Amino acid sequence: MILSAWLFLVMINDLIMTLKDRGMGMHVCQLIVPCILLADDTSLLSPTVFGLQRSLDAVFEYASKWRLVYNPLKSAVVVFGESRQVSSARSISRRWLLNDKNIEEKSHIKYAGCFLAGDMKCKAAIDKAVQVGRSTINSLTAVGIRRFGMNPITSCKIWKRIIMPSMLFGAQLWCNVSLKEYEALERCQRYATRRMQGLRQQSPTEGTVSGLGLWSVEAAVDRTKLLFFNKLCHGKSNLYWKQLFMLRLSNFKYSTVDRKWGFIPDIVRILKKYDLYHHLVRYMSTCTCPDKMMWNKITYRVIHSREQRVWRASLATRADMYRFANIYTELRPSFIWKIALIHYKHLWLLATLFYLALENPFECRQCKLCGVTGQDMAKHFVLYCPALNTERNCMFETFLDVLGVENFVDFHSQEDEIVFETILGSKTDCFHSLNDNLWEQFLLVAAVGIHSMSIKATRLPMLQ
């Protein structure tokens, strides 16, 4: 296999030299790129219609000489820099021939797994990413990515390590992504996280993604681009792509034209967004930048910090999420799911605590057990409903056994809202000195107690 690849390079090298000797290809300052080769694919580059046709003629001449066959039906031409309307109008008069056979002109193509569009937009790539994300998460329902399936943390690992990389393949080349396109990606991730955690589709956005400690898709794309930027900076100077990168970087720095399209303007925007622009300034001055490991740490730290600030700010605008905000103060996987990794038999009992934290406390409903009408039925169910006094008293007696008298008195003497938040997992002041083992036991008792209340509630006759 290794020998065959080497033999192909030897065979095709003359084509590259032929195109270069004839001055064909893309000229960027002193850099000449006659074509791009990947496996058995040949990509010709030209700034003009006439130049591309000359390259096609040269390729056909070379193929005829060495008895190679290029299939026009599997070939395509993409003209970059034109809007779709302009491209549609001009393509009528343009013809591309390979051995007197027409080659189709397309608005976009898939090359090396990446979608490249003539209008320089990413809609086709993002539509495909959303399709891949949704279809993959649906196909894994039988595996256990669903309610009453595997632990959401395990499902999240599959999402981050398998599904997301497939979705975001080639995202380094996405430029000027619109808010609408990012929202399509965010909806796909929210759909996936709700499936993993067994949540309703109407559950609040601020709680679904943060329950697994995930960033926004936009932040994940930004980090992908930042890591790619670091790789470009560390490339060897004799490589074509490194020379092209340096030329584009210099052109951006010294050009008087306000450029808004392309990788360089996009990476500059991202560096400024995360207060990392000084690294680019230093690189252009001294050609030095952090090594791969250090850059990984830097980008993770600044992006996570920003994502957490944005998440907390979003929670602050939602009055109905105040309880969730009090219980979950950091953007990381819910402690409920972490405890369930150890006590896996109680996974979906513990999940009830997470679900109750997401309930809207201002929604007015009627208790079907006792007939009381009012807000915050979740707290009423756990703390007040007289139909569940026996189960509630049993739960609090078990709290006493687990916590001991002193800790239980501190806990029970708090205001009702604090008591309820503590039952759902908040480490309030009375529990700060409690060790992790006791806290886990407390939450297990709470989960089992609320489950027993739920069972009784389904058996009791409901009020009409």
C-alpha positions as CSV (number, residue, x, y, z in Angstrom):
1,M,0.0,0.0,0.0
2,I,2.8,2.4,0.9
3,L,4.6,1.6,-2.4
4,S,1.5,2.2,-4.5
5,A,1.0,5.7,-3.0
6,W,4.7,6.5,-3.7
7,L,4.4,5.3,-7.3
8,F,1.3,7.4,-7.9
9,L,3.2,10.5,-6.7
10,V,6.0,9.7,-9.1
11,M,3.5,9.3,-11.9
12,I,1.5,12.4,-11.2
13,N,4.5,14.7,-10.5
14,D,5.1,15.4,-14.2
15,L,1.5,16.8,-14.4
16,I,2.3,19.3,-11.7
17,M,5.5,20.3,-13.4
18,T,3.8,20.6,-16.8
19,L,1.2,23.0,-15.4
20,K,3.8,25.0,-13.5
21,D,6.2,25.3,-16.5
22,R,3.3,26.7,-18.6
23,G,2.5,29.3,-15.9
24,M,-0.9,27.8,-15.2
25,G,-2.6,27.7,-11.8
26,M,-3.2,30.3,-9.1
27,H,-0.6,33.0,-8.6
28,V,-0.5,34.6,-5.2
29,C,2.4,37.1,-5.1
30,Q,5.5,35.0,-5.9
31,L,3.7,31.7,-4.9
32,I,2.4,29.5,-7.7
33,V,-0.1,26.8,-7.0
34,P,-0.7,24.9,-10.2
35,C,-3.1,22.3,-8.7
36,I,-4.1,20.4,-5.6
37,L,-3.8,16.7,-5.4
38,L,-5.5,14.4,-2.9
39,A,-5.3,10.7,-3.5
40,D,-6.6,10.3,-7.1
41,D,-8.4,13.6,-7.2
42,T,-7.0,16.5,-9.1
43,S,-8.2,20.1,-8.4
44,L,-7.2,22.7,-10.9
45,L,-7.0,26.4,-9.9
46,S,-7.2,29.5,-12.1
47,P,-8.3,33.1,-11.7
48,T,-9.8,33.2,-15.2
49,V,-12.1,31.2,-17.4
50,F,-9.6,31.0,-20.2
51,G,-6.8,29.9,-17.8
52,L,-8.9,27.1,-16.4
53,Q,-9.8,25.8,-19.8
54,R,-6.1,25.8,-20.7
55,S,-5.4,23.7,-17.6
56,L,-8.1,21.3,-18.6
57,D,-6.6,20.9,-22.0
58,A,-3.1,20.3,-20.5
59,V,-4.6,17.7,-18.1
60,F,-6.3,15.9,-21.1
61,E,-3.0,16.0,-23.1
62,Y,-1.1,14.5,-20.2
63,A,-3.7,11.8,-19.5
64,S,-3.7,10.8,-23.2
65,K,0.0,10.5,-23.2
66,W,0.1,8.2,-20.1
67,R,-3.2,6.4,-20.8
68,L,-5.0,7.9,-17.8
69,V,-8.7,8.4,-17.8
70,Y,-10.5,11.4,-16.3
71,N,-14.3,11.0,-16.1
72,P,-16.1,14.3,-17.0
73,L,-19.3,13.1,-15.3
74,K,-17.5,12.9,-12.0
75,S,-15.8,16.3,-12.5
76,A,-17.3,19.7,-11.7
77,V,-16.4,23.3,-11.8
78,V,-17.0,25.9,-9.1
79,V,-16.6,29.6,-9.6
80,F,-15.7,31.3,-6.4
81,G,-16.6,34.9,-5.5
82,E,-19.9,35.2,-7.3
83,S,-23.3,35.3,-5.7
84,R,-25.7,32.5,-6.6
85,Q,-27.8,34.8,-8.8
86,V,-24.8,36.1,-10.7
87,S,-23.3,32.6,-11.0
88,S,-26.6,31.2,-12.4
89,A,-26.8,33.9,-15.0
90,R,-23.2,33.6,-16.1
91,S,-23.1,29.8,-16.1
92,I,-25.4,29.8,-19.1
93,S,-22.7,31.3,-21.4
94,R,-19.7,29.5,-19.8
95,R,-18.6,26.1,-21.1
96,W,-16.0,23.8,-19.7
97,L,-14.6,21.0,-21.8
98,L,-12.5,17.9,-21.1
99,N,-11.9,15.9,-24.3
100,D,-14.8,17.8,-26.0
101,K,-17.1,16.7,-23.2
102,N,-18.9,19.1,-21.0
103,I,-18.1,19.5,-17.3
104,E,-21.0,20.6,-15.1
105,E,-20.7,23.9,-13.3
106,K,-22.0,23.6,-9.7
107,S,-22.7,26.1,-6.9
108,H,-20.8,24.0,-4.4
109,I,-18.9,20.7,-4.1
110,K,-17.8,18.3,-1.4
111,Y,-14.0,18.0,-1.4
112,A,-12.1,15.9,1.1
113,G,-15.2,15.8,3.3
114,C,-15.6,19.6,3.3
115,F,-18.3,21.6,1.5
116,L,-16.9,24.4,-0.6
117,A,-19.4,26.9,-2.0
118,G,-18.9,29.4,-4.8
119,D,-20.6,32.2,-2.9
120,M,-18.2,31.6,0.0
121,K,-21.1,30.8,2.4
122,C,-21.4,27.8,4.7
123,K,-25.1,27.0,4.4
124,A,-24.6,23.7,2.6
125,A,-22.0,22.6,5.1
126,I,-24.1,23.6,8.1
127,D,-27.3,22.0,6.7
128,K,-25.3,18.8,6.3
129,A,-23.9,19.1,9.9
130,V,-27.4,19.4,11.3
131,Q,-28.6,16.4,9.3
132,V,-25.6,14.3,10.5
133,G,-26.2,15.3,14.1
134,R,-29.9,14.6,14.2
135,S,-29.7,11.3,12.2
136,T,-26.9,10.0,14.3
137,I,-28.5,10.8,17.7
138,N,-31.7,9.2,16.5
139,S,-29.9,6.1,15.3
140,L,-28.4,5.6,18.8
141,T,-31.7,5.5,20.6
142,A,-31.6,1.7,20.7
143,V,-28.1,1.9,22.2
144,G,-29.3,3.8,25.1
145,I,-29.2,7.6,24.3
146,R,-32.7,8.2,25.7
147,R,-34.6,8.3,28.9
148,F,-34.2,5.2,31.0
149,G,-31.1,4.4,28.9
150,M,-27.5,5.0,29.7
151,N,-26.1,7.7,32.0
152,P,-26.3,11.1,30.3
153,I,-22.6,11.7,31.0
154,T,-21.8,8.5,29.0
155,S,-24.1,9.7,26.2
156,C,-22.4,13.1,26.3
157,K,-19.0,11.5,25.8
158,I,-20.4,9.8,22.6
159,W,-21.7,13.2,21.5
160,K,-18.4,15.1,22.1
161,R,-16.0,12.4,20.8
162,I,-17.9,10.9,17.9
163,I,-21.0,12.9,16.8
164,M,-19.7,16.4,17.2
165,P,-16.4,15.8,15.3
166,S,-18.4,14.3,12.4
167,M,-20.7,17.3,12.5
168,L,-18.0,19.9,12.6
169,F,-15.6,18.3,10.2
170,G,-14.1,21.1,8.1
171,A,-15.5,23.8,10.5
172,Q,-12.1,25.4,10.4
173,L,-13.0,26.7,6.9
174,W,-16.5,28.1,7.9
175,C,-16.3,31.8,7.7
176,N,-18.9,34.5,8.4
177,V,-21.5,32.1,9.7
178,S,-24.8,33.9,10.2
179,L,-26.7,33.9,13.5
180,K,-29.5,31.9,11.8
181,E,-27.0,29.2,10.8
182,Y,-25.5,29.0,14.3
183,E,-29.0,28.7,15.7
184,A,-29.7,25.7,13.5
185,L,-26.6,24.0,15.0
186,E,-27.6,25.1,18.6
187,R,-31.1,23.6,18.1
188,C,-29.5,20.3,17.0
189,Q,-27.4,20.2,20.2
190,R,-30.3,21.1,22.4
191,Y,-32.3,18.3,20.8
192,A,-29.5,15.9,21.5
193,T,-29.0,16.9,25.1
194,R,-32.8,16.6,25.8
195,R,-32.7,13.1,24.4
196,M,-29.7,12.2,26.6
197,Q,-31.2,13.5,29.8
198,G,-34.8,12.4,29.1
199,L,-36.1,16.0,29.1
200,R,-39.3,17.3,27.4
201,Q,-38.7,19.2,24.2
202,Q,-40.2,22.3,26.0
203,S,-37.6,22.2,28.8
204,P,-35.7,25.5,29.2
205,T,-32.6,25.9,27.0
206,E,-30.4,27.3,29.9
207,G,-30.8,24.0,31.8
208,T,-30.6,21.4,29.0
209,V,-27.2,22.1,27.6
210,S,-25.6,23.2,30.9
211,G,-26.8,20.0,32.6
212,L,-24.1,18.3,30.7
213,G,-21.6,21.1,31.0
214,L,-21.5,21.7,27.2
215,W,-20.5,24.9,25.5
216,S,-22.5,26.4,22.7
217,V,-21.7,25.0,19.3
218,E,-20.4,28.5,18.3
219,A,-17.8,28.2,21.1
220,A,-16.9,24.7,19.9
221,V,-16.4,26.0,16.4
222,D,-14.3,28.9,17.6
223,R,-12.0,26.6,19.5
224,T,-11.6,24.4,16.5
225,K,-10.5,27.4,14.5
226,L,-8.1,28.6,17.2
227,L,-6.4,25.2,17.3
228,F,-6.1,25.2,13.5
229,F,-4.6,28.7,13.7
230,N,-2.0,27.4,16.1
231,K,-1.2,24.5,13.8
232,L,-0.7,26.9,10.9
233,C,1.7,29.1,13.0
234,H,3.8,26.0,13.8
235,G,4.0,24.8,10.2
236,K,7.4,24.5,8.4
237,S,8.2,27.5,6.2
238,N,8.9,25.4,3.2
239,L,5.4,24.1,3.0
240,Y,3.0,25.6,0.4
241,W,0.1,26.1,2.9
242,K,2.4,27.8,5.4
243,Q,3.7,30.2,2.7
244,L,0.1,30.9,1.6
245,F,-0.9,31.5,5.2
246,M,1.9,34.0,5.8
247,L,1.1,35.8,2.5
248,R,-2.6,36.1,3.5
249,L,-1.6,37.2,7.0
250,S,0.8,39.9,5.6
251,N,-1.8,41.0,3.1
252,F,-4.4,41.4,5.9
253,K,-2.0,43.4,8.0
254,Y,-0.8,45.9,5.4
255,S,-3.9,46.1,3.2
256,T,-5.9,49.4,3.4
257,V,-9.1,47.5,2.3
258,D,-11.5,46.5,5.0
259,R,-11.7,42.7,4.4
260,K,-14.5,40.9,6.1
261,W,-14.4,37.5,4.3
262,G,-12.1,34.6,4.6
263,F,-10.2,32.6,7.3
264,I,-7.8,35.4,8.3
265,P,-10.5,38.1,9.1
266,D,-12.5,35.4,10.8
267,I,-9.6,34.2,13.1
268,V,-8.8,37.9,13.9
269,R,-12.4,38.4,15.0
270,I,-12.3,35.3,17.2
271,L,-8.9,36.2,18.8
272,K,-10.4,39.6,19.7
273,K,-13.6,38.0,21.0
274,Y,-11.6,36.0,23.6
275,D,-8.9,38.6,24.3
276,L,-6.2,36.6,22.5
277,Y,-5.3,39.0,19.8
278,H,-2.0,39.8,21.5
279,H,-0.8,36.3,20.5
280,L,-1.3,37.2,16.8
281,V,0.5,40.5,17.3
282,R,3.4,38.7,18.9
283,Y,3.5,36.1,16.2
284,M,3.7,38.7,13.4
285,S,6.5,40.5,15.2
286,T,8.6,37.6,16.5
287,C,7.2,34.4,14.7
288,T,6.6,32.8,18.1
289,C,3.5,31.4,19.6
290,P,2.5,29.0,22.4
291,D,3.1,25.3,21.8
292,K,0.2,23.0,21.1
293,M,-0.3,21.9,24.8
294,M,-0.1,25.4,26.2
295,W,-2.5,26.7,23.5
296,N,-5.0,23.9,24.3
297,K,-5.0,25.1,27.9
298,I,-5.2,28.8,27.1
299,T,-8.1,28.4,24.6
300,Y,-10.0,26.0,26.9
301,R,-9.7,28.4,29.9
302,V,-10.7,31.6,28.1
303,I,-13.6,30.0,26.2
304,H,-15.0,28.2,29.2
305,S,-14.8,31.3,31.3
306,R,-16.7,33.3,28.6
307,E,-19.3,30.6,28.2
308,Q,-19.9,30.5,31.9
309,R,-20.4,34.2,32.1
310,V,-22.8,34.1,29.2
311,W,-24.7,31.3,30.7
312,R,-25.0,33.0,34.1
313,A,-26.1,36.2,32.4
314,S,-28.8,34.3,30.5
315,L,-30.0,32.6,33.7
316,A,-30.2,36.1,35.4
317,T,-32.7,37.2,32.7
318,R,-35.0,34.3,33.4
319,A,-37.0,34.8,36.6
320,D,-38.5,31.4,36.3
321,M,-35.0,29.8,36.5
322,Y,-33.9,31.4,39.8
323,R,-34.1,28.0,41.6
324,F,-32.0,26.3,39.0
325,A,-29.5,29.1,39.2
326,N,-29.2,28.7,43.0
327,I,-28.6,25.0,42.7
328,Y,-26.3,24.9,39.7
329,T,-23.7,27.7,39.9
330,E,-21.0,26.4,37.5
331,L,-21.1,25.3,33.9
332,R,-20.2,21.6,34.3
333,P,-22.0,18.3,34.2
334,S,-24.7,18.0,36.8
335,F,-23.6,16.4,40.1
336,I,-26.8,14.3,39.8
337,W,-25.4,12.5,36.8
338,K,-22.0,12.2,38.5
339,I,-23.5,10.6,41.6
340,A,-25.5,8.3,39.3
341,L,-22.3,6.9,37.8
342,I,-21.6,5.3,41.2
343,H,-25.2,4.6,42.2
344,Y,-26.3,3.5,38.7
345,K,-29.3,1.6,39.9
346,H,-30.8,4.9,41.1
347,L,-30.0,6.9,37.9
348,W,-33.5,7.8,36.9
349,L,-34.7,8.3,40.5
350,L,-31.9,10.9,40.9
351,A,-32.9,12.4,37.6
352,T,-36.2,13.5,39.2
353,L,-34.2,16.0,41.3
354,F,-32.8,17.5,38.2
355,Y,-36.2,17.6,36.5
356,L,-37.8,19.4,39.6
357,A,-35.1,22.0,39.6
358,L,-36.1,22.9,36.0
359,E,-39.8,23.3,36.9
360,N,-41.3,26.8,36.5
361,P,-42.1,27.9,40.1
362,F,-44.5,30.7,38.8
363,E,-46.7,28.4,36.8
364,C,-50.2,28.2,38.4
365,R,-51.7,24.7,38.6
366,Q,-54.0,22.6,40.8
367,C,-52.8,19.7,42.9
368,K,-54.8,16.7,41.8
369,L,-54.3,15.1,45.2
370,C,-55.5,17.7,47.6
371,G,-57.2,20.3,45.3
372,V,-55.0,23.2,46.3
373,T,-54.5,25.7,43.4
374,G,-51.4,27.9,43.3
375,Q,-47.9,28.4,42.0
376,D,-44.9,26.2,42.6
377,M,-46.6,22.8,42.6
378,A,-43.2,21.0,42.7
379,K,-42.5,22.5,46.2
380,H,-46.1,21.8,47.2
381,F,-45.8,18.2,46.2
382,V,-42.5,17.6,48.1
383,L,-43.1,19.7,51.2
384,Y,-46.8,20.4,51.8
385,C,-49.4,18.1,50.1
386,P,-51.3,16.5,53.0
387,A,-52.1,13.4,50.9
388,L,-48.3,12.5,51.0
389,N,-47.6,13.1,54.7
390,T,-46.7,9.5,55.5
391,E,-44.1,9.3,52.7
392,R,-42.8,12.8,53.5
393,N,-42.3,12.0,57.2
394,C,-40.5,8.7,56.3
395,M,-38.2,10.7,54.0
396,F,-37.3,13.2,56.7
397,E,-36.8,10.5,59.3
398,T,-34.3,8.9,57.0
399,F,-32.6,12.4,56.5
400,L,-32.2,12.4,60.3
401,D,-30.5,9.0,60.3
402,V,-28.1,10.0,57.5
403,L,-27.2,13.5,58.7
404,G,-27.2,13.1,62.4
405,V,-29.1,15.3,64.9
406,E,-26.9,18.5,64.6
407,N,-26.8,18.6,60.8
408,F,-30.5,17.7,60.5
409,V,-31.5,20.5,62.9
410,D,-29.5,23.0,60.9
411,F,-31.1,21.8,57.7
412,H,-34.7,21.6,59.0
413,S,-34.5,25.1,60.6
414,Q,-33.9,26.8,57.2
415,E,-36.6,28.6,55.3
416,D,-38.8,26.3,53.2
417,E,-37.3,27.5,49.9
418,I,-33.8,26.7,51.1
419,V,-35.0,23.3,52.4
420,F,-36.5,22.5,49.0
421,E,-33.4,23.6,47.1
422,T,-31.2,21.5,49.4
423,I,-33.3,18.5,48.7
424,L,-32.9,19.1,45.0
425,G,-29.1,19.2,45.4
426,S,-28.0,22.8,46.5
427,K,-25.1,22.8,48.9
428,T,-26.5,25.6,51.1
429,D,-24.7,27.1,54.0
430,C,-25.9,24.4,56.4
431,F,-24.3,21.7,54.2
432,H,-20.9,23.3,53.4
433,S,-19.2,21.3,56.1
434,L,-20.9,18.1,55.0
435,N,-18.6,15.5,53.4
436,D,-19.3,14.3,49.9
437,N,-20.3,10.8,51.0
438,L,-23.0,12.1,53.4
439,W,-24.2,14.5,50.8
440,E,-24.6,11.7,48.2
441,Q,-26.5,9.6,50.7
442,F,-28.8,12.6,51.5
443,L,-29.6,13.0,47.7
444,L,-30.2,9.3,47.3
445,V,-32.7,9.4,50.2
446,A,-34.3,12.5,48.7
447,A,-34.6,10.7,45.3
448,V,-36.1,7.5,46.8
449,G,-38.5,9.5,49.0
450,I,-39.8,11.6,46.1
451,H,-40.2,8.5,44.0
452,S,-42.3,6.9,46.7
453,M,-44.4,10.0,46.8
454,S,-44.9,9.7,43.0
455,I,-45.9,6.1,43.3
456,K,-48.5,6.9,45.9
457,A,-49.7,9.9,43.9
458,T,-50.5,7.6,40.9
459,R,-52.4,5.2,43.2
460,L,-54.5,7.8,45.0
461,P,-57.9,8.8,43.4
462,M,-57.4,12.1,41.6
463,L,-59.7,15.1,42.1
464,Q,-61.9,15.9,39.2
